[in-house]
Structure formats: structure tokens, C-alpha cells
Coordinates of C-alpha atoms in Angstrom, one line a residue:
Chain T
X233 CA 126.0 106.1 113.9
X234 CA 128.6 108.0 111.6
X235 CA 128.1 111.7 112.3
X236 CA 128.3 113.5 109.2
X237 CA 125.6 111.1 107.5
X238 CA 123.0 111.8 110.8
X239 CA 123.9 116.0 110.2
X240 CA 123.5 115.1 106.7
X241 CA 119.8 113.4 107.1
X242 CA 118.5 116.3 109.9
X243 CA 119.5 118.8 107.7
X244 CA 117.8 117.5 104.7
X245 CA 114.5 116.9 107.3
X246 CA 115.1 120.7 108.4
X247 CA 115.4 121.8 104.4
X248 CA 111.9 119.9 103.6
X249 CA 110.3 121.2 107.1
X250 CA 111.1 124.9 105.7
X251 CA 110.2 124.3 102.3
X252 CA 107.0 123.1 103.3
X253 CA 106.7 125.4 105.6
X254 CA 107.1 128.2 103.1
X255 CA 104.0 126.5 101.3
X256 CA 101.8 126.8 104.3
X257 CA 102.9 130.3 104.3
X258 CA 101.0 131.1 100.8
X259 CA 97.7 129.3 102.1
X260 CA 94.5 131.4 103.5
X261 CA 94.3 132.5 107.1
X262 CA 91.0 131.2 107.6
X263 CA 92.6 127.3 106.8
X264 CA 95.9 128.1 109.3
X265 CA 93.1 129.5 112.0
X266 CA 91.0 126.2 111.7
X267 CA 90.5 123.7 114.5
X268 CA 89.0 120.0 115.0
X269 CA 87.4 120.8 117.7
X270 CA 87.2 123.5 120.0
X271 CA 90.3 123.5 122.6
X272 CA 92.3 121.9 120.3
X273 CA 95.4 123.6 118.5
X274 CA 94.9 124.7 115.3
X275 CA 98.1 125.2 112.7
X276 CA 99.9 128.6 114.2
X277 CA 99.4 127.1 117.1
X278 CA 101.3 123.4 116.2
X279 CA 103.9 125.7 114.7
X280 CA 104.3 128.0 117.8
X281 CA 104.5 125.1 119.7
X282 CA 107.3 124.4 117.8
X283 CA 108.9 127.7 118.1
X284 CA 108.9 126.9 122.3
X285 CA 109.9 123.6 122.4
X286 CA 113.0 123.5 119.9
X287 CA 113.8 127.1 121.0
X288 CA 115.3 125.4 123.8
X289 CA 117.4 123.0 122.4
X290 CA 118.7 125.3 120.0
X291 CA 119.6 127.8 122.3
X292 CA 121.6 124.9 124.5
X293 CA 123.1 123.6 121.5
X294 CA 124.2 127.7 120.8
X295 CA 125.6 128.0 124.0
X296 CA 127.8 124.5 124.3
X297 CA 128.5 124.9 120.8
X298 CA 129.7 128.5 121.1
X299 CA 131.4 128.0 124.4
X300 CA 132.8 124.2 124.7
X301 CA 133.0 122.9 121.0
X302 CA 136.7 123.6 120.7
X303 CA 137.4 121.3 123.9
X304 CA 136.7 118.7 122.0
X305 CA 138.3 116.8 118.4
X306 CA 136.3 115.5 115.8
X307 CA 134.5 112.4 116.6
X308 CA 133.3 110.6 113.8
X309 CA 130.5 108.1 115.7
X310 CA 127.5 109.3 117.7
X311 CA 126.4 107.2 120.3
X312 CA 123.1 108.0 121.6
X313 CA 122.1 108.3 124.8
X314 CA 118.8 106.1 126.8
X315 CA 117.2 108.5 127.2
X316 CA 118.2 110.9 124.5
X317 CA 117.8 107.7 121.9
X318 CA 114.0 107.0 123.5
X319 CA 112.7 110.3 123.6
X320 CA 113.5 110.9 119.6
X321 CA 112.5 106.8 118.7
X322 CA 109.2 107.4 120.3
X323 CA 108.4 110.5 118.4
X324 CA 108.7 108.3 115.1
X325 CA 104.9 107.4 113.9
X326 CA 104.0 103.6 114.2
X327 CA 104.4 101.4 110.6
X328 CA 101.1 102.7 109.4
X329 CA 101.4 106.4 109.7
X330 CA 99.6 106.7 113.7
X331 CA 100.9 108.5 116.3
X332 CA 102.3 106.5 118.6
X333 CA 101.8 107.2 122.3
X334 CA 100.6 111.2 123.1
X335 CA 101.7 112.9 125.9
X336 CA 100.4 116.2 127.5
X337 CA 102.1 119.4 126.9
X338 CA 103.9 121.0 129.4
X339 CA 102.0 124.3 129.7
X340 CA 105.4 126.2 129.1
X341 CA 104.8 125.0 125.5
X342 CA 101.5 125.2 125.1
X343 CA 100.7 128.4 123.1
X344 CA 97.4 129.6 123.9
X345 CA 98.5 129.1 127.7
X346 CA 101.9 131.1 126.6
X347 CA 101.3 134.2 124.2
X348 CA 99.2 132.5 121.7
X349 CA 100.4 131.9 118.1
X350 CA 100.4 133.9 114.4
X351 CA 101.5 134.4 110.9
X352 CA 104.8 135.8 112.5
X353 CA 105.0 131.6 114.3
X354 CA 105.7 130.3 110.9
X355 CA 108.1 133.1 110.1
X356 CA 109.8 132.5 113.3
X357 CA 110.1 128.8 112.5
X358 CA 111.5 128.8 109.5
X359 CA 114.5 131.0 110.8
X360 CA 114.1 128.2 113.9
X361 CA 115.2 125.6 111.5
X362 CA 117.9 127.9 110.1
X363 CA 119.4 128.3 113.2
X364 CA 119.5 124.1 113.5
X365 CA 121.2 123.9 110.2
X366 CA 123.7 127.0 111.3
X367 CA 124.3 125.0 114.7
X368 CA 124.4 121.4 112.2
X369 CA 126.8 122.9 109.7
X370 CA 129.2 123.8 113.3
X371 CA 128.9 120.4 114.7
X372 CA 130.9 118.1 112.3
X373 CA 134.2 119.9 114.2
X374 CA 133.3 118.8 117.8
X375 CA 132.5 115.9 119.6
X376 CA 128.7 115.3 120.0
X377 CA 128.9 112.5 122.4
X378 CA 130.8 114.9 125.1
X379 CA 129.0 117.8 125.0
X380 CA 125.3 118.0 127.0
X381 CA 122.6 119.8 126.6
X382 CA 119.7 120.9 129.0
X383 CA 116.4 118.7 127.3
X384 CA 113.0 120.3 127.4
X385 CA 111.9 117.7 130.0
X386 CA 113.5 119.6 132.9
X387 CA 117.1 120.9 133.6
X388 CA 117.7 117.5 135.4
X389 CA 117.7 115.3 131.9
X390 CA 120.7 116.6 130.1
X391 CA 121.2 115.0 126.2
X392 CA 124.1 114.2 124.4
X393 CA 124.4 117.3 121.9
X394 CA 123.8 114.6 118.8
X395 CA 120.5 114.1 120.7
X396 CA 119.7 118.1 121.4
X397 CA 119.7 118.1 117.5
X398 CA 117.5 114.6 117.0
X399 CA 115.2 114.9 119.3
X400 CA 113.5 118.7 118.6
X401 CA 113.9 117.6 114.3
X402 CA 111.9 114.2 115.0
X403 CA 109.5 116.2 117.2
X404 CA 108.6 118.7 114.5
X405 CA 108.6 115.6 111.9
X406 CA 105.6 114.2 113.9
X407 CA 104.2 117.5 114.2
X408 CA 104.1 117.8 110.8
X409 CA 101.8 114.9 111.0
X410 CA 99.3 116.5 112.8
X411 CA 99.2 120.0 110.5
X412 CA 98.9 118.1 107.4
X413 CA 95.7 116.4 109.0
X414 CA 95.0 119.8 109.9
X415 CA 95.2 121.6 106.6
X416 CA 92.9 118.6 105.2
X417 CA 90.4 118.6 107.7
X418 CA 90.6 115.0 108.2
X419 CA 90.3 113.5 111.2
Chain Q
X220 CA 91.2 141.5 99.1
X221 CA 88.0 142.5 98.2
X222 CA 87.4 143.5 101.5
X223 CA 90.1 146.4 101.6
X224 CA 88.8 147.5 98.1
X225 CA 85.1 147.5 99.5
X226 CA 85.9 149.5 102.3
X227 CA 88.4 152.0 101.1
X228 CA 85.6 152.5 98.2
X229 CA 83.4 153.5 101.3
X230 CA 85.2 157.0 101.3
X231 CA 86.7 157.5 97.9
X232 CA 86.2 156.3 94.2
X233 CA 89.3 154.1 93.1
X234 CA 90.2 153.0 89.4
X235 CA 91.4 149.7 88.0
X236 CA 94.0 151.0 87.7
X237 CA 94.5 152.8 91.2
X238 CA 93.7 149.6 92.6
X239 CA 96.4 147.2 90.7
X240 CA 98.6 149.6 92.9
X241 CA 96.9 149.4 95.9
X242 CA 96.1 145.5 96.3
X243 CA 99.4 144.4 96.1
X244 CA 100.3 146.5 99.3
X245 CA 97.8 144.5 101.6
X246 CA 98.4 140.5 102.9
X247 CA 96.2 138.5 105.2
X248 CA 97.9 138.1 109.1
X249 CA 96.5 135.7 111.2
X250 CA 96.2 135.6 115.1
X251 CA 94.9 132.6 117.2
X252 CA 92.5 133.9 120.1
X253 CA 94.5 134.9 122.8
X254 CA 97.5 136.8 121.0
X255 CA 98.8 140.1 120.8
X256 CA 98.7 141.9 117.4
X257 CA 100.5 145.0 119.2
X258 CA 102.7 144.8 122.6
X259 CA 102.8 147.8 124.6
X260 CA 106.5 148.4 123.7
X261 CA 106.5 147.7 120.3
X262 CA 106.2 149.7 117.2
X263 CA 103.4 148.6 115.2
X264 CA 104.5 147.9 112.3
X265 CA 100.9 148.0 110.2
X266 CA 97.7 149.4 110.0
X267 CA 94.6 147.0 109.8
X268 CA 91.1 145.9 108.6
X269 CA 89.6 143.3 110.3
X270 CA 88.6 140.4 108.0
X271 CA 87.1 138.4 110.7
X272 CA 87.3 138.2 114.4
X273 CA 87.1 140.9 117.3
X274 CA 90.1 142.5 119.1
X275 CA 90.7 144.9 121.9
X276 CA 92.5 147.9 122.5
X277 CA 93.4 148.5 126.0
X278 CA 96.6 150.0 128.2
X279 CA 97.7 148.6 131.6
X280 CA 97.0 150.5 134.4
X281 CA 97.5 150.0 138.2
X282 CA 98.2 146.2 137.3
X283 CA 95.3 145.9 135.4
X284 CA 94.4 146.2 131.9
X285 CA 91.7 149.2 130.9
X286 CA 89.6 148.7 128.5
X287 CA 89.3 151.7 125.5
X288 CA 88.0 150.0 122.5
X289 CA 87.4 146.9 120.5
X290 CA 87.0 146.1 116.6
X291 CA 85.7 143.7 114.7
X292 CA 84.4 142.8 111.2
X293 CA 85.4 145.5 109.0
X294 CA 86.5 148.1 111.1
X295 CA 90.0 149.3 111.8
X296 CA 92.7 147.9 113.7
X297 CA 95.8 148.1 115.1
X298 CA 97.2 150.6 117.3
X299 CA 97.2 154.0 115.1
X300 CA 99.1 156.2 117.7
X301 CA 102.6 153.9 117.2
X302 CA 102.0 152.8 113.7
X303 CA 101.9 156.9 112.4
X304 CA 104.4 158.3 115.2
X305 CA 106.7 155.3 114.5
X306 CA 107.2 155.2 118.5
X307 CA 106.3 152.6 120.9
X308 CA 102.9 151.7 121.3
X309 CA 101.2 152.4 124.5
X310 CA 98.5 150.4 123.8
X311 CA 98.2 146.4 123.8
X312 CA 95.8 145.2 120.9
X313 CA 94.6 141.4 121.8
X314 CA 92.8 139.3 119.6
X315 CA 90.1 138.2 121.4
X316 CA 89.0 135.4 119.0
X317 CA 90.8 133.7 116.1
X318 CA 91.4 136.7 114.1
X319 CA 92.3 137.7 110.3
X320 CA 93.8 140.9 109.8
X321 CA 94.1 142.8 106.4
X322 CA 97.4 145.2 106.7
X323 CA 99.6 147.8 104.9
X324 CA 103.1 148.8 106.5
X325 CA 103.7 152.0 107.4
X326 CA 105.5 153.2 104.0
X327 CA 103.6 151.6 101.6
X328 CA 100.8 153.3 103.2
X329 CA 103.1 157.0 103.0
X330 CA 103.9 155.4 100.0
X331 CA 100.3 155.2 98.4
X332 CA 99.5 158.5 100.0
X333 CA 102.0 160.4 98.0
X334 CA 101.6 158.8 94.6
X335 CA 97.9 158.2 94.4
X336 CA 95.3 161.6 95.7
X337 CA 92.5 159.2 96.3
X338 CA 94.6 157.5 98.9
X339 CA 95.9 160.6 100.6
X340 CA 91.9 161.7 100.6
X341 CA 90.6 158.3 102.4
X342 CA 93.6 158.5 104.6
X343 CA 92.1 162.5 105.7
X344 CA 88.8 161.0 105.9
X345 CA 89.8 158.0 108.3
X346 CA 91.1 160.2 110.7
X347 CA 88.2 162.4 110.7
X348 CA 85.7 159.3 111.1
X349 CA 88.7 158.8 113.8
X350 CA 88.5 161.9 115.7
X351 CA 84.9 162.0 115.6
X352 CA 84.1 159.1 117.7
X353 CA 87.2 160.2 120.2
X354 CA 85.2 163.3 120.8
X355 CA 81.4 161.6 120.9
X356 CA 83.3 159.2 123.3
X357 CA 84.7 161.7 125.4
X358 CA 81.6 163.0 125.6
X359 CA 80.3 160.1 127.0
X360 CA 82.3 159.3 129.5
X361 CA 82.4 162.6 131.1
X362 CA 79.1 164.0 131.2
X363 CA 76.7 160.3 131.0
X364 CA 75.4 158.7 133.8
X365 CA 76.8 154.3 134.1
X366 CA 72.9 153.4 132.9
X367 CA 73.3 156.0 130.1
X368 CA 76.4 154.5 129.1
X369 CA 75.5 151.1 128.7
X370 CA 72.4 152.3 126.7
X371 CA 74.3 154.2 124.1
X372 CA 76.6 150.9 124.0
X373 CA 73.7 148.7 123.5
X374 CA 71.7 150.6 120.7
X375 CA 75.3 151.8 119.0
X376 CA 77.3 147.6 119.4
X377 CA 74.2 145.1 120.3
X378 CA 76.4 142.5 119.1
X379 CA 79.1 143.5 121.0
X380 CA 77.7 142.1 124.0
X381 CA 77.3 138.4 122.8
X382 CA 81.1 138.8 121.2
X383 CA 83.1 140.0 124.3
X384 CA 83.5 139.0 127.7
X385 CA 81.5 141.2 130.4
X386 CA 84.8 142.3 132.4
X387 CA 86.0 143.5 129.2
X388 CA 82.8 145.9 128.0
X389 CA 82.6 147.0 131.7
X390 CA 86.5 148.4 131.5
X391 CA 85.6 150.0 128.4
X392 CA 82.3 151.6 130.0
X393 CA 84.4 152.8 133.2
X394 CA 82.3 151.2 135.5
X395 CA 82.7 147.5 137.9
X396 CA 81.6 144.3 136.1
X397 CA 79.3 144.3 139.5
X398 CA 77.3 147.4 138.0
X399 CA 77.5 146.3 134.5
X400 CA 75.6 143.1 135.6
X401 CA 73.4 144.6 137.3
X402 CA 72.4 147.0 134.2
X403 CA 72.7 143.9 132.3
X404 CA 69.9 142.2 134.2
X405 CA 67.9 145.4 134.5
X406 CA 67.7 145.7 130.6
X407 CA 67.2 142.6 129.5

């Protein structure tokens, strides 16, 4: 795929995550605070969840862009990787808007197994998503096919950098899914 | 909002137009059961009323965590000590149930005080209710017996027993949650 049209597209994902974000912001406590059932995560929590999981890509991507970046020229194609190119495909909903396929969450992202989640999660995402457009914006120089980045599955599956950036972006996307059923009290 | 116009009005008499000041200074935070609203370490930033939920105030000690206090539905919250000395807090403050918080940062509140005399008053008069049960509660816990502890607990926070886990209340009445239960059974 031609690189600067993919950093185009997750950055314009990233710009509508924020903005709606900022929406959720203005909305009452009692609605973020609200559950389906007990045990399950309610909004700050999805959010904070967020916070843990992409925190670590963006912190790899930081580092390898930071450090390694210059290594490389320009490369205008971005060739996924298998597993880098599976991971984000299966985060995409099914044709008629269902999850496809749930997994468990490693307890490391879990919230109210970590330090729980508040107001200050969506705050913290927002300048989360920043960060991705920051580390975007430095990308188009480098070469995203040669540089790797630690994946949140374990330190043993590295992604190409192009997938560091789609995989966390099409993660939140589907959890975005799951707040707006939240904030509706739908099912 | 109503809630911090309600209970500042417990102490003082505000205007309209007292209040079109005031309101603006408060916003709604909210914690999900299990979260800090104040690290031991960190300044706290605001000063609280509790809109719904119960937290605890506690300091860790001898790896564990000691009990000193908890709040809930309209009371006060936050920890007071960091929030006015603008150093770092030596208590934790732990939501111990999804929580929604009412709070003012610190100079909007110094703010508020200065400009408006109704505020400085109910900011006197909070620290006196303040002081007051420090001093009834020192009192407690140096001259009452375990039983008469738990007594003064249960006429003073019934509900407190239903809202808070037993190891918690026995931190916060000095004894082991072996003689809490025990008192427990004996009273009920």
C-alpha cells in the first residue's frame, strides 16, 4: 500500500477518535461510570484500556523512530507483515457491524486489574492519539517496512513499524464499537 | 451542581449572584471502583464533594495500608493536607466503588475565598467541622475500649458497614478483622 495515503487515513481515524472523544468528555459521569453488567468494563475503563494497550506501541514507534528512522530512505510502499496484517484485519467488525472473534485481555491491560480508570483516561487518550499523529506526521521520512516494533502480544512478535501504527488505531476503532453501545445502553 | 450549592448553603447564605461565580469553578470527575483519586506522592490537585460513591483515606504502613477515614455521599473528599500545603500527599484516597466527585482546584478555591466573604466563611467553618471530628476521633481511639469503638461506629455510620469491606472498617477502628468479626457477630 502507498504510505503517505495509509498515514493519511490513520491520521484522519486518530482526528475523529479525538474529536469524538472530546464529546464523551462533555457527557455526565454517572453515563461514563455505567456498566452492562457487573464485571464488565464500563467507558473509562474501555478508554483506559486504550491508554495501556497503544501506550506500548507508541512508545516503540518513539523509540525506533527517534533512534533508527534516519537509517533508512523514504520508502514509498508498505508491505505488511502476517502477522502484523492479521492482527489489525481481525480487529475490523464483520459486514454487519459485529464483533468478530473476542479475545481475553491480557491482565496487563485490563484496568480494574491495573490502577483502574477515570476522567483523567480520556484526557490521557486524547494526547495518546496526539502522540500517533506526532510519530505519523515523522514517518513519511523513513522506511516503515525496516523498522520493528515490540507488539503488545509479547516481546517475541515484533511488527513492521507501518503495523505498530495499524494495529493500536484499528484496535481503538473497534473499541469505539463497544463505548458507543455503552453510552446507549444497548446491548 | 446543585449538590455543591446545597451543601455549601449548609454553612453560609449565597446569592444568585455569589453563585453565577461559584458554579462555574466546580466539574464532575469520575473514578471507576478500584482507582486512586490521590497517590501518596502526588499533589492533589482539588478538593471534593462526593456526588455518589464511597472512598477511603488511608496511608501505608509496614507494607500495609491503614485505614483513617472513608467518605461518601455528600461529604468531603480528597486529601486536604496536600491539596492546602501544595506538597505531596501522604495519604492515598481510593475509590472504593464507582465514584463521582464534585471539585474545585486549589486557586479557584483561594480564588473564591478572596473575592467573595461568604466563601472565605464556609471555608473557616469546614475546617472547624474538620478539626472537630480529628479531636472526637482522637478521643476515641485513645481512651475507648475495641467494643466501644465499634459501637460509636455503628450508631454514628450504620451504613458504613453494608458499604465497605470488613478489613477496611477494622483498619480504621485499630483493631484485627478477627476481633471486628467477632464484635460483628456479638451485635448483631
Amino acid at each position: 500500500m502507498d504510505v503517505n495515503t495509509m498515514i493519511d487515513e490513520l491520521i484522519m481515524a486518530l482526528r475523529k477518535q479525538i474529536a469524538r472523544t472530546k464529546e464523551i468528555q462533555q457527557m455526565p459521569a454517572e453515563l461514563l461510570l455505567k456498566r452492562q453488567a457487573a464485571g464488565q468494563w464500563n467507558t473509562l475503563e474501555v478508554f483506559e484500556h486504550m491508554n495501556l494497550s497503544s501506550g506500548v506501541y507508541a512508545r516503540g514507534l518513539a523509540k525506533v523512530l527517534a533512534g533508527k528512522a534516519d537509517r533508512h530512505p523514504a520508502n514509498a510502499e508498505f508491505k505488511p507483515g502476517i502477522i502484523g496484517d492479521f492482527s489489525t484485519r481481525s480487529m475490523l467488525p464483520e459486514a454487519d457491524g459485529r464483533i468478530a472473534w473476542r479475545m481475553k485481555t491480557l491482565r496487563m491491560f485490563d484496568p480494574p486489574k491495573q490502577h483502574g480508570a477515570s476522567s483523567d483516561s480520556l484526557t490521557r487518550f486524547i494526547a495518546l492519539c496526539e502522540e500517533f499523529i506526532r510519530l505519523l506526521e515523522s514517518a513519511r521520512t523513513t522506511d516503515l517496512n525496516r523498522l520493528k516494533v515490540v507488539s503488545s502480544l509479547g516481546p517475541i512478535i515484533r511488527f513492521k513499524a507501518g503495523d505498530a501504527f495499524r494495529f493500536p488505531i484499528a484496535h481503538q476503532q473497534r473499541h469505539f464499537l463497544q463505548i458507543e453501545r455503552l453510552l446507549q445502553g444497548a446491548s | 451542581m446543585d449538590l455543591v450549592r446545597r451543601t455549601i448553603e449548609r454553612y453560609v447564605n449565597l446569592t444568585d449572584a455569589d453563585w453565577t461565580r461559584i458554579g462555574p469553578c466546580w466539574r464532575e470527575y469520575a473514578f471507576s471502583k478500584g482507582t486512586q483519586v490521590c497517590a501518596v506522592g502526588q499533589v492533589e490537585q482539588r478538593f471534593y464533594i462526593v456526588q455518589q460513591g464511597v472512598q477511603r483515606l488511608s496511608f501505608p504502613h509496614d507494607g500495609q495500608d491503614v485505614c483513617v477515614g472513608f467518605s461518601y455521599d455528600g461529604s468531603w473528599c480528597g486529601e486536604y493536607a496536600s491539596f492546602i500545603s501544595r506538597k505531596p500527599a501522604r495519604f492515598e484516597v481510593l475509590a472504593m466503588t464507582d465514584t463521582v466527585l464534585l471539585g474545585i482546584g486549589y486557586d479557584d478555591l483561594q480564588r473564591l475565598y478572596k473575592e467573595l466573604p461568604a466563601m472565605e466563611r464556609f471555608g473557616r467553618l469546614i475546617v472547624e467541622e474538620l478539626l472537630q471530628g480529628r479531636a472526637t476521633r482522637e478521643i476515641e481511639m485513645m481512651s475507648l475500649s475495641a467494643e466501644e469503638r465499634y459501637d460509636r461506629l455503628h450508631a454514628r455510620s450504620p451504613h458504613l458497614l453494608q458499604l465497605v469491606p470488613q478489613k477496611d472498617i477494622a483498619s480504621y477502628l485499630r483493631m484485627t478483622p478477627e476481633t471486628f468479626s467477632r464484635l460483628r457477630k456479638r451485635r448483631s
